[in-house]
Short mmCIF file of C-alpha atoms in Angstrom, two decimals:
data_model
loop_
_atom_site.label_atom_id
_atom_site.label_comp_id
_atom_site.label_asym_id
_atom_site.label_seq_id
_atom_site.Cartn_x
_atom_site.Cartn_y
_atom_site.Cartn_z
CA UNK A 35 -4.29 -34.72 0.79
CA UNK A 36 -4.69 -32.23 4.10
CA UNK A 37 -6.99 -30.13 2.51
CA UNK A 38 -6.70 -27.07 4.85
CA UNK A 39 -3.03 -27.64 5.21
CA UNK A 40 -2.48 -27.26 1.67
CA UNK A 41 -4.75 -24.16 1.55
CA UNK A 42 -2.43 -22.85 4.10
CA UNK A 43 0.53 -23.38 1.87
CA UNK A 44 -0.72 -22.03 -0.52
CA UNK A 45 -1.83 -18.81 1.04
CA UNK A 46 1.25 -18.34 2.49
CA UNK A 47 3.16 -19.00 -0.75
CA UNK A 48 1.17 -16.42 -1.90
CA UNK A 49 1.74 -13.84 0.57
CA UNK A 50 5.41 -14.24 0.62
CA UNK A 51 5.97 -15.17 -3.23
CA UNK A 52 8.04 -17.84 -2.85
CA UNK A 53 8.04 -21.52 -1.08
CA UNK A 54 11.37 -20.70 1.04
CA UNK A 55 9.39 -18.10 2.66
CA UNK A 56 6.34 -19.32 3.07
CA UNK A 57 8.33 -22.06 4.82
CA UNK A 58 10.18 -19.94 6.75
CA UNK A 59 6.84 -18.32 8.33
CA UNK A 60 5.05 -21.77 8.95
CA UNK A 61 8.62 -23.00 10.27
CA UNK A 62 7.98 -26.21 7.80
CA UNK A 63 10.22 -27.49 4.88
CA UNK A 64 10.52 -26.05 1.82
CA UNK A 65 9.72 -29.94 -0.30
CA UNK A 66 6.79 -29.95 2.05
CA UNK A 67 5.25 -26.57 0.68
CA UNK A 68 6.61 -27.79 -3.01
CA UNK A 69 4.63 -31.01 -2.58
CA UNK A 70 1.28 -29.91 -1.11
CA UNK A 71 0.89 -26.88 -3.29
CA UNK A 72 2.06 -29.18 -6.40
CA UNK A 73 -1.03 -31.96 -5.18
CA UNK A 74 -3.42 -29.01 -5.11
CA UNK A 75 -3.16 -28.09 -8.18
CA UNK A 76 -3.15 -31.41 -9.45
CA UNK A 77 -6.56 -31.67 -7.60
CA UNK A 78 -7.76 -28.76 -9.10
CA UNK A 79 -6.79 -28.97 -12.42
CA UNK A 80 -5.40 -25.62 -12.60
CA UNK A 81 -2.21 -23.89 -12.16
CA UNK A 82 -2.36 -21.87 -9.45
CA UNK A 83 1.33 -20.09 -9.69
CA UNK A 84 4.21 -19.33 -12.39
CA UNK A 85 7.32 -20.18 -11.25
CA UNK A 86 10.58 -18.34 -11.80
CA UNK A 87 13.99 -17.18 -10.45
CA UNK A 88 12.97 -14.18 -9.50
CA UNK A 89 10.28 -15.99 -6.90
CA UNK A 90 5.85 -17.20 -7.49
CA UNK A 91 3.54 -15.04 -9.00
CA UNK A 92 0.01 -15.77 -9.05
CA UNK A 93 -1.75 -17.10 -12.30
CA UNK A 94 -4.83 -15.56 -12.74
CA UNK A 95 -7.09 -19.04 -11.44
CA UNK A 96 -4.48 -18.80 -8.60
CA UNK A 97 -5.68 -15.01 -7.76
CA UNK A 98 -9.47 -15.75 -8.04
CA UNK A 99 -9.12 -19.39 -6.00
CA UNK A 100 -6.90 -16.98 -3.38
CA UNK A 101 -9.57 -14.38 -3.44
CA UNK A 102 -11.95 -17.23 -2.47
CA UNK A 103 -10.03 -19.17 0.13
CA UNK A 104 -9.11 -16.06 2.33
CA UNK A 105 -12.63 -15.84 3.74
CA UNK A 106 -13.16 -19.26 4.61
CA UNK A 107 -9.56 -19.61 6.00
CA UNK A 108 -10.32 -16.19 8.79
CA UNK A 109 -13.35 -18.18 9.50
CA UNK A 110 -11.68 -21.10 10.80
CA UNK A 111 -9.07 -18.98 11.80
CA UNK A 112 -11.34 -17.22 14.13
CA UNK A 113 -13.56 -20.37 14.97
CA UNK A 114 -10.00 -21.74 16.23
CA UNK A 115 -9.57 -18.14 18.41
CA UNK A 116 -12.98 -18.24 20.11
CA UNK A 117 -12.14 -21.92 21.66
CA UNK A 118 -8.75 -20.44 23.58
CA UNK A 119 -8.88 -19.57 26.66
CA UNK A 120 -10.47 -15.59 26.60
CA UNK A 121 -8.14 -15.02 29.40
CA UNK A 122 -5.20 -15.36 27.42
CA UNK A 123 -6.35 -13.66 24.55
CA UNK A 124 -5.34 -10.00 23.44
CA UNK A 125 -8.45 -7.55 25.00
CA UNK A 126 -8.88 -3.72 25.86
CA UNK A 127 -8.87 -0.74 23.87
CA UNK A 128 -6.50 -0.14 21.03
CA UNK A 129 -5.70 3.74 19.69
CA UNK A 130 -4.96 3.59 16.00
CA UNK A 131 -4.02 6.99 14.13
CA UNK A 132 -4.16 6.68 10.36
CA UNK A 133 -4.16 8.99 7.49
CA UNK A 134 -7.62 9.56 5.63
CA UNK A 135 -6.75 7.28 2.01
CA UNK A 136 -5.12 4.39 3.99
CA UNK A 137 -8.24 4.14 6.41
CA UNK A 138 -10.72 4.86 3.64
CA UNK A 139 -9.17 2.52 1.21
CA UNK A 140 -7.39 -0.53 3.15
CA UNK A 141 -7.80 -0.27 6.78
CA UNK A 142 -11.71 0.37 7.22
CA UNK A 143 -12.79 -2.06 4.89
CA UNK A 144 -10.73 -4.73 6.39
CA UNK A 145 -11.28 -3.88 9.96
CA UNK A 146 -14.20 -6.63 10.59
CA UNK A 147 -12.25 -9.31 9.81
CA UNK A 148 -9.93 -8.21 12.61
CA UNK A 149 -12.93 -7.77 15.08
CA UNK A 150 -13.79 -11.42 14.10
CA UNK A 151 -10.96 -12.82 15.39
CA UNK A 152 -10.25 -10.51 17.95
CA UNK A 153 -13.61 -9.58 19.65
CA UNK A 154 -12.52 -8.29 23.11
CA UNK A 155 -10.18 -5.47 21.17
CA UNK A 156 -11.71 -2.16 21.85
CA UNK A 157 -10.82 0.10 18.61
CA UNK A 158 -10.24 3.46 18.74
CA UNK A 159 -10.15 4.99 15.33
CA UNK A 160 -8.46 8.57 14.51
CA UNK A 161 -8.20 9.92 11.29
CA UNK A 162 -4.21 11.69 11.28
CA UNK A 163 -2.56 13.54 8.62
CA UNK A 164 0.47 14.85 10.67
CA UNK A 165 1.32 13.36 14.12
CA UNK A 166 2.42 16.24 16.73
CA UNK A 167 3.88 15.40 20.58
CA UNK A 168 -0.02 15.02 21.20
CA UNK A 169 -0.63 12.38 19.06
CA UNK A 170 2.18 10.76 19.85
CA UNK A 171 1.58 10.65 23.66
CA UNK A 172 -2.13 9.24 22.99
CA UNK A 173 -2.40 6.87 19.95
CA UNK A 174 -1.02 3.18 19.95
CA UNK A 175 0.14 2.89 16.97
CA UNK A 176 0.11 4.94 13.62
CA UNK A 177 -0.78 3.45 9.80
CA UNK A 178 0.69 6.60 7.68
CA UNK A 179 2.12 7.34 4.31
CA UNK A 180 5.38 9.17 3.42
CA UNK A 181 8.43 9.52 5.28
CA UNK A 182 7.47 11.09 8.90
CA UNK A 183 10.34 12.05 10.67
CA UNK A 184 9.47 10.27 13.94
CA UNK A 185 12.58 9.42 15.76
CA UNK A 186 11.21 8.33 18.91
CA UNK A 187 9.03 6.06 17.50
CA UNK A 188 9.55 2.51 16.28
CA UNK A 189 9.41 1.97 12.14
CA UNK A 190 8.38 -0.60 9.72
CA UNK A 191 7.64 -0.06 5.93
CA UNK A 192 4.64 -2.63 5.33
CA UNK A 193 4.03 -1.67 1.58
CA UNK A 194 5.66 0.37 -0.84
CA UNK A 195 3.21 1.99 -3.03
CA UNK A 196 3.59 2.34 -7.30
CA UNK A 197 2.50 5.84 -8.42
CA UNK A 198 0.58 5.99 -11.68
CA UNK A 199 0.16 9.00 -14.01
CA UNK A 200 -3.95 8.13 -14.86
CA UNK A 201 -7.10 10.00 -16.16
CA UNK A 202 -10.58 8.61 -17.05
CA UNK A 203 -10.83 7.06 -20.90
CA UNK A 204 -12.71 10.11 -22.27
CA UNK A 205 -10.09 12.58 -20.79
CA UNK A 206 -7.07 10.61 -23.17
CA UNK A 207 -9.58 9.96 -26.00
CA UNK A 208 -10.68 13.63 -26.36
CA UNK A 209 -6.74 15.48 -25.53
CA UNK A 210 -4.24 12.54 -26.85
CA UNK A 211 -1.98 10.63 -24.74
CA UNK A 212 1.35 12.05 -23.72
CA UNK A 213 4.53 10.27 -25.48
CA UNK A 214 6.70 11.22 -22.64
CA UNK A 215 6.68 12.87 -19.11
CA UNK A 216 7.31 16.49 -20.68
CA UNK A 217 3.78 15.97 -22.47
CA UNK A 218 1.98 16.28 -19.12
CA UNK A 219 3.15 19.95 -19.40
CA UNK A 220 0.61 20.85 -21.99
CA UNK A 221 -2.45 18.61 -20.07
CA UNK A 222 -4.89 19.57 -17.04
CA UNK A 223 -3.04 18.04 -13.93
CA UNK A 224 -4.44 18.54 -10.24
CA UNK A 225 -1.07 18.75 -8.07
CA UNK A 226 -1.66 17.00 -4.68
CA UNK A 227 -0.60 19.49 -1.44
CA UNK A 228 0.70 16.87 0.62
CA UNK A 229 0.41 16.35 4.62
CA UNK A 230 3.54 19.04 4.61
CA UNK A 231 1.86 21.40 3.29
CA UNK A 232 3.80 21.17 -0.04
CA UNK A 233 1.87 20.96 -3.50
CA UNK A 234 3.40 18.25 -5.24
CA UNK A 235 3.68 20.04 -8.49
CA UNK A 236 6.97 18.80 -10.08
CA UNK A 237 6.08 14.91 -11.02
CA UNK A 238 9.26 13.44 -11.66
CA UNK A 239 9.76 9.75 -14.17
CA UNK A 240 12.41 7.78 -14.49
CA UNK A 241 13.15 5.03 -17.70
CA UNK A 242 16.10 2.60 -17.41
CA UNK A 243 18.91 5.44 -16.27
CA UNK A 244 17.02 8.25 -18.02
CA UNK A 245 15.50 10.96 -15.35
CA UNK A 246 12.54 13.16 -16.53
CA UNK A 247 10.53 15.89 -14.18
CA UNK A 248 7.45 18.30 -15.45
CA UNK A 249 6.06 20.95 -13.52
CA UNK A 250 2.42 20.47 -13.94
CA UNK A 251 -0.19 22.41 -13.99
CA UNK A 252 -3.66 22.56 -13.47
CA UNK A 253 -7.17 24.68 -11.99
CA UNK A 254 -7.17 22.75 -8.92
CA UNK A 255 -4.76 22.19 -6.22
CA UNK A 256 -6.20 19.83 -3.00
CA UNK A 257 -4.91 18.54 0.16
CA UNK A 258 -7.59 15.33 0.09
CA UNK A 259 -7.02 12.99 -2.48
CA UNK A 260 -10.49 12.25 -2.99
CA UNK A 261 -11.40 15.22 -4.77
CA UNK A 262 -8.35 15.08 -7.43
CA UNK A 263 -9.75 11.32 -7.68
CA UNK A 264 -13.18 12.76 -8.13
CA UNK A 265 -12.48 15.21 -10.66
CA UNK A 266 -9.97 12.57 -13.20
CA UNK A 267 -12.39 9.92 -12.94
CA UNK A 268 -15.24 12.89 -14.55
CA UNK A 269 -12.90 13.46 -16.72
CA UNK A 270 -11.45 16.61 -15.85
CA UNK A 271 -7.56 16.11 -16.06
CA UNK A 272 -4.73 13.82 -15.02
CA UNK A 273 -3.10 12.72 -11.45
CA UNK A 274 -1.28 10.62 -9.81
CA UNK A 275 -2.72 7.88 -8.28
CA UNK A 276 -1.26 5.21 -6.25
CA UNK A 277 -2.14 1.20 -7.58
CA UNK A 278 -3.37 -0.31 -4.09
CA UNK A 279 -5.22 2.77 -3.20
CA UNK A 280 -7.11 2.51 -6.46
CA UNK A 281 -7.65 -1.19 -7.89
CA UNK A 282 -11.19 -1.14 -8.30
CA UNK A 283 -11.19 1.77 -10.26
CA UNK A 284 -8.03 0.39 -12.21
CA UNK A 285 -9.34 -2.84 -12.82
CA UNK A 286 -12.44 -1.34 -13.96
CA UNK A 287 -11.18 0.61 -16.50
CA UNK A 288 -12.36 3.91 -15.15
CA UNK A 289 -8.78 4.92 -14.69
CA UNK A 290 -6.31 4.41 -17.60
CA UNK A 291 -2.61 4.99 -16.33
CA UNK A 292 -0.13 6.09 -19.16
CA UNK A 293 3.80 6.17 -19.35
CA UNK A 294 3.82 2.73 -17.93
CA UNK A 295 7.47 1.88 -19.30
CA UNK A 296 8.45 5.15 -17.00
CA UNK A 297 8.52 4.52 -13.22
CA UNK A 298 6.81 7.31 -11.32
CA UNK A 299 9.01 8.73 -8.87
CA UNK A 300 8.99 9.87 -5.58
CA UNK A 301 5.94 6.71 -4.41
CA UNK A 302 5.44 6.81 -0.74
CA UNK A 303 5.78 4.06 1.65
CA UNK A 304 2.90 2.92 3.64
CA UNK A 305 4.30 3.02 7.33
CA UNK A 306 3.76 1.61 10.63
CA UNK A 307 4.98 3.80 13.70
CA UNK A 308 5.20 2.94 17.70
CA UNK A 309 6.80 3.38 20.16
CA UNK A 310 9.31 1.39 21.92
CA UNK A 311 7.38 0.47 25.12
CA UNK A 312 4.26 -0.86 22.77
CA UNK A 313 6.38 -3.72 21.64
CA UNK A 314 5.23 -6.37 23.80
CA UNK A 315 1.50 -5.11 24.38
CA UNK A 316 -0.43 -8.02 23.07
CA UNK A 317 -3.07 -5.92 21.34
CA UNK A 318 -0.28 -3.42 19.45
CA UNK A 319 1.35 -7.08 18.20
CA UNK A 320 -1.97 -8.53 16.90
CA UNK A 321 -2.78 -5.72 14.92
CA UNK A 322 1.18 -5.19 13.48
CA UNK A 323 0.73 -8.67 12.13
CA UNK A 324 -2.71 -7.74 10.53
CA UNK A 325 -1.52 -4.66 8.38
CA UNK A 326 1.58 -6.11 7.70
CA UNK A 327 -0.80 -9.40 6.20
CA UNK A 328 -3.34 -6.82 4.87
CA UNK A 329 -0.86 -5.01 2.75
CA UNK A 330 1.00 -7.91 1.56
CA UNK A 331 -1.93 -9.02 -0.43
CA UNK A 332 -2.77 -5.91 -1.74
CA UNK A 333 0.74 -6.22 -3.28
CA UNK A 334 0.22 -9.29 -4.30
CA UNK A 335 -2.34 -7.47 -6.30
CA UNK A 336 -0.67 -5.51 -8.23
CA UNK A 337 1.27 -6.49 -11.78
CA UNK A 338 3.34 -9.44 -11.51
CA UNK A 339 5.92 -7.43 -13.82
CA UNK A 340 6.40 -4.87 -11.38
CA UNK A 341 9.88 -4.56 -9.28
CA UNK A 342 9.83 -1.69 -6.83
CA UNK A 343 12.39 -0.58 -4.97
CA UNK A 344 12.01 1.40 -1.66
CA UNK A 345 11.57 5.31 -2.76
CA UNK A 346 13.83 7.59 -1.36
CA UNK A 347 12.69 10.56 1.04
CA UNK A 348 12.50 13.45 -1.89
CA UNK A 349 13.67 16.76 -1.02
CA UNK A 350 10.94 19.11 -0.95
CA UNK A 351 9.26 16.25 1.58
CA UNK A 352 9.08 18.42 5.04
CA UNK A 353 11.16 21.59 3.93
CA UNK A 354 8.01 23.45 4.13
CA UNK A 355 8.19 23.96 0.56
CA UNK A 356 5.26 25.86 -0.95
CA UNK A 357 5.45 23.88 -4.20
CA UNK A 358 7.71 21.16 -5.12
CA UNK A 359 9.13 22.81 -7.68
CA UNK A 360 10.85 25.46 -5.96
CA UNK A 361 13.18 22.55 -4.64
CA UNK A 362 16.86 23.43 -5.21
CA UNK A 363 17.24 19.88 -7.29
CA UNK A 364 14.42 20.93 -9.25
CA UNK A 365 15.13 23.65 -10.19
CA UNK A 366 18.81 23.21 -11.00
CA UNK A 367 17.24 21.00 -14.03
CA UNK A 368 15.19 23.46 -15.61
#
């Protein structure tokens, strides 16, 4: 057996959750990825994915052996890079503008793997909550959540992102844990004020074809999702807290999320913006195909179980709302 081809494979398979595609991207046959994943685990002695209809999901050997191949594959990876020609690699300085929780959370801690197989890149980091003509004119490329409106910029969705209605263990054990959505209304909830400017007070569920919106309430409003993090995990209250933003603290038990047969509503995309004339720049491509990996696995992450579907722009997103409540939709349902 090709030992680092099958690794490959598998990694791919992975990252696309299904053979076809994982074929598709390493332009190979789908038998081929069938067979050498199939000989791996053989080797191993371990099933490394469940197989259904609806595409792979990692078993949970397959998500620890992933979690240790990935290094060892961007070290050869990058051991492969540094014997090119340097000439022909991608060099000079690269303007990034991301919002504070995606670079915090996903980007920053990922960012010297990227520098490892890209050293003559030049990164220029910005922190961005809402990109003006400014921005625009000086930043490469943007990593934000939400729906900008951004028109003359070029758009891809890399992740879509599962909201979760969480506190810390003590906060459910010591004030009981809501039934349904309209329970929230008589908890401690810190609203989020998005990059907008609107506090997003109204959080709205929805259960097979059942809608279901509260207006929450609580003693603290912020515009930094830290603090609202900071505060549920003491044990203060509820929020809502997206899965790939919070996994350690998810896994850990430190958050417990509630209502889980109710989809949270109104999840933001994680975006990529540029614009048109970046398309071929060599150091703009690199990094494209980096988030877009980077996020894939943090999907791959989350519950097997889990189907999202792209969320819809809500309508208190950029009407310069000052709570999300006073949306007409909203509050034609009261």
């Amino acid at each position: 057996m090709d030992k680092l081809r099958a690794l490959q494979y598998f990694v791919a398979a992975a990252e696309e959750k299904s053979f076809s595609g994982a074929a598709r991207r390493l332009e190979v046959s789908v038998p081929a990825i069938s067979k050498l994943v199939n000989t791996l685990e053989k080797s191993l002695g371990a099933r490394l994915f469940v197989r259904a209809a609806s595409g792979l999901s990692l078993t949970a050997d397959g998500a620890t052996y992933l979690d240790a191949c990935l290094p060892a594959l961007d070290q050869i990876s990058a051991a492969d890079d540094s014997m090119t020609n340097p000439a022909l690699r991608p060099k000079g300085r690269l303007v990034i503008g991301a919002m504070a929780q995606v670079a915090q959370q996903c980007l920053v801690p990922a960012l010297p793997k990227f520098h490892l197989s890209y050293p003559y890149i030049e990164l220029d980091f910005r922190v961005v909550n809402r990109v003006c003509e400014l921005d625009a004119s000086a930043v490469d490329l943007f990593v934000l959540l939400g729906w900008p409106n951004l028109p003359r910029l070029v758009h891809k969705v890399v992740a879509q992102t599962r909201q979760l209605t969480c506190a810390a263990p003590a906060y459910w054990a010591s004030n009981g844990v809501p039934a349904r959505p309209s329970d929230l209304a008589r908890h401690t909830c810190f609203p989020f004020r998005n990059s907008e400017g609107t506090v997003i007070d109204v959080w709205r569920y929805l259960r097979d074809d059942v809608e279901e919106s509260v207006v929450v309430r609580g003693w603290l409003t912020s515009n930094h999702r830290d603090v609202n993090l900071d505060l549920v995990l003491a044990g203060e209250g509820v929020a809502r807290v997206s899965d790939i933003f919070a996994q350690a603290e998810l896994k850990s038990g430190r958050l417990v999320p509630v209502l889980s047969e109710w989809e949270m509503m109104d999840s933001p995309p994680v975006n990529l913006f540029y614009s048109g004339s970046q398309r071929r720049n060599p150091r703009v491509k690199v990094f494209i195909d980096f988030v877009s990996k980077l996020f894939a696995g943090l999907e791959a992450e989350r519950d097997k179980a889990v189907n999202l579907k792209m969320a819809e722009r809500p309508e208190w997103y950029s009407r310069r709302f000052g709570h999300a409540s006073m949306a007409r939709s909203v509050r034609s349902r009261k």
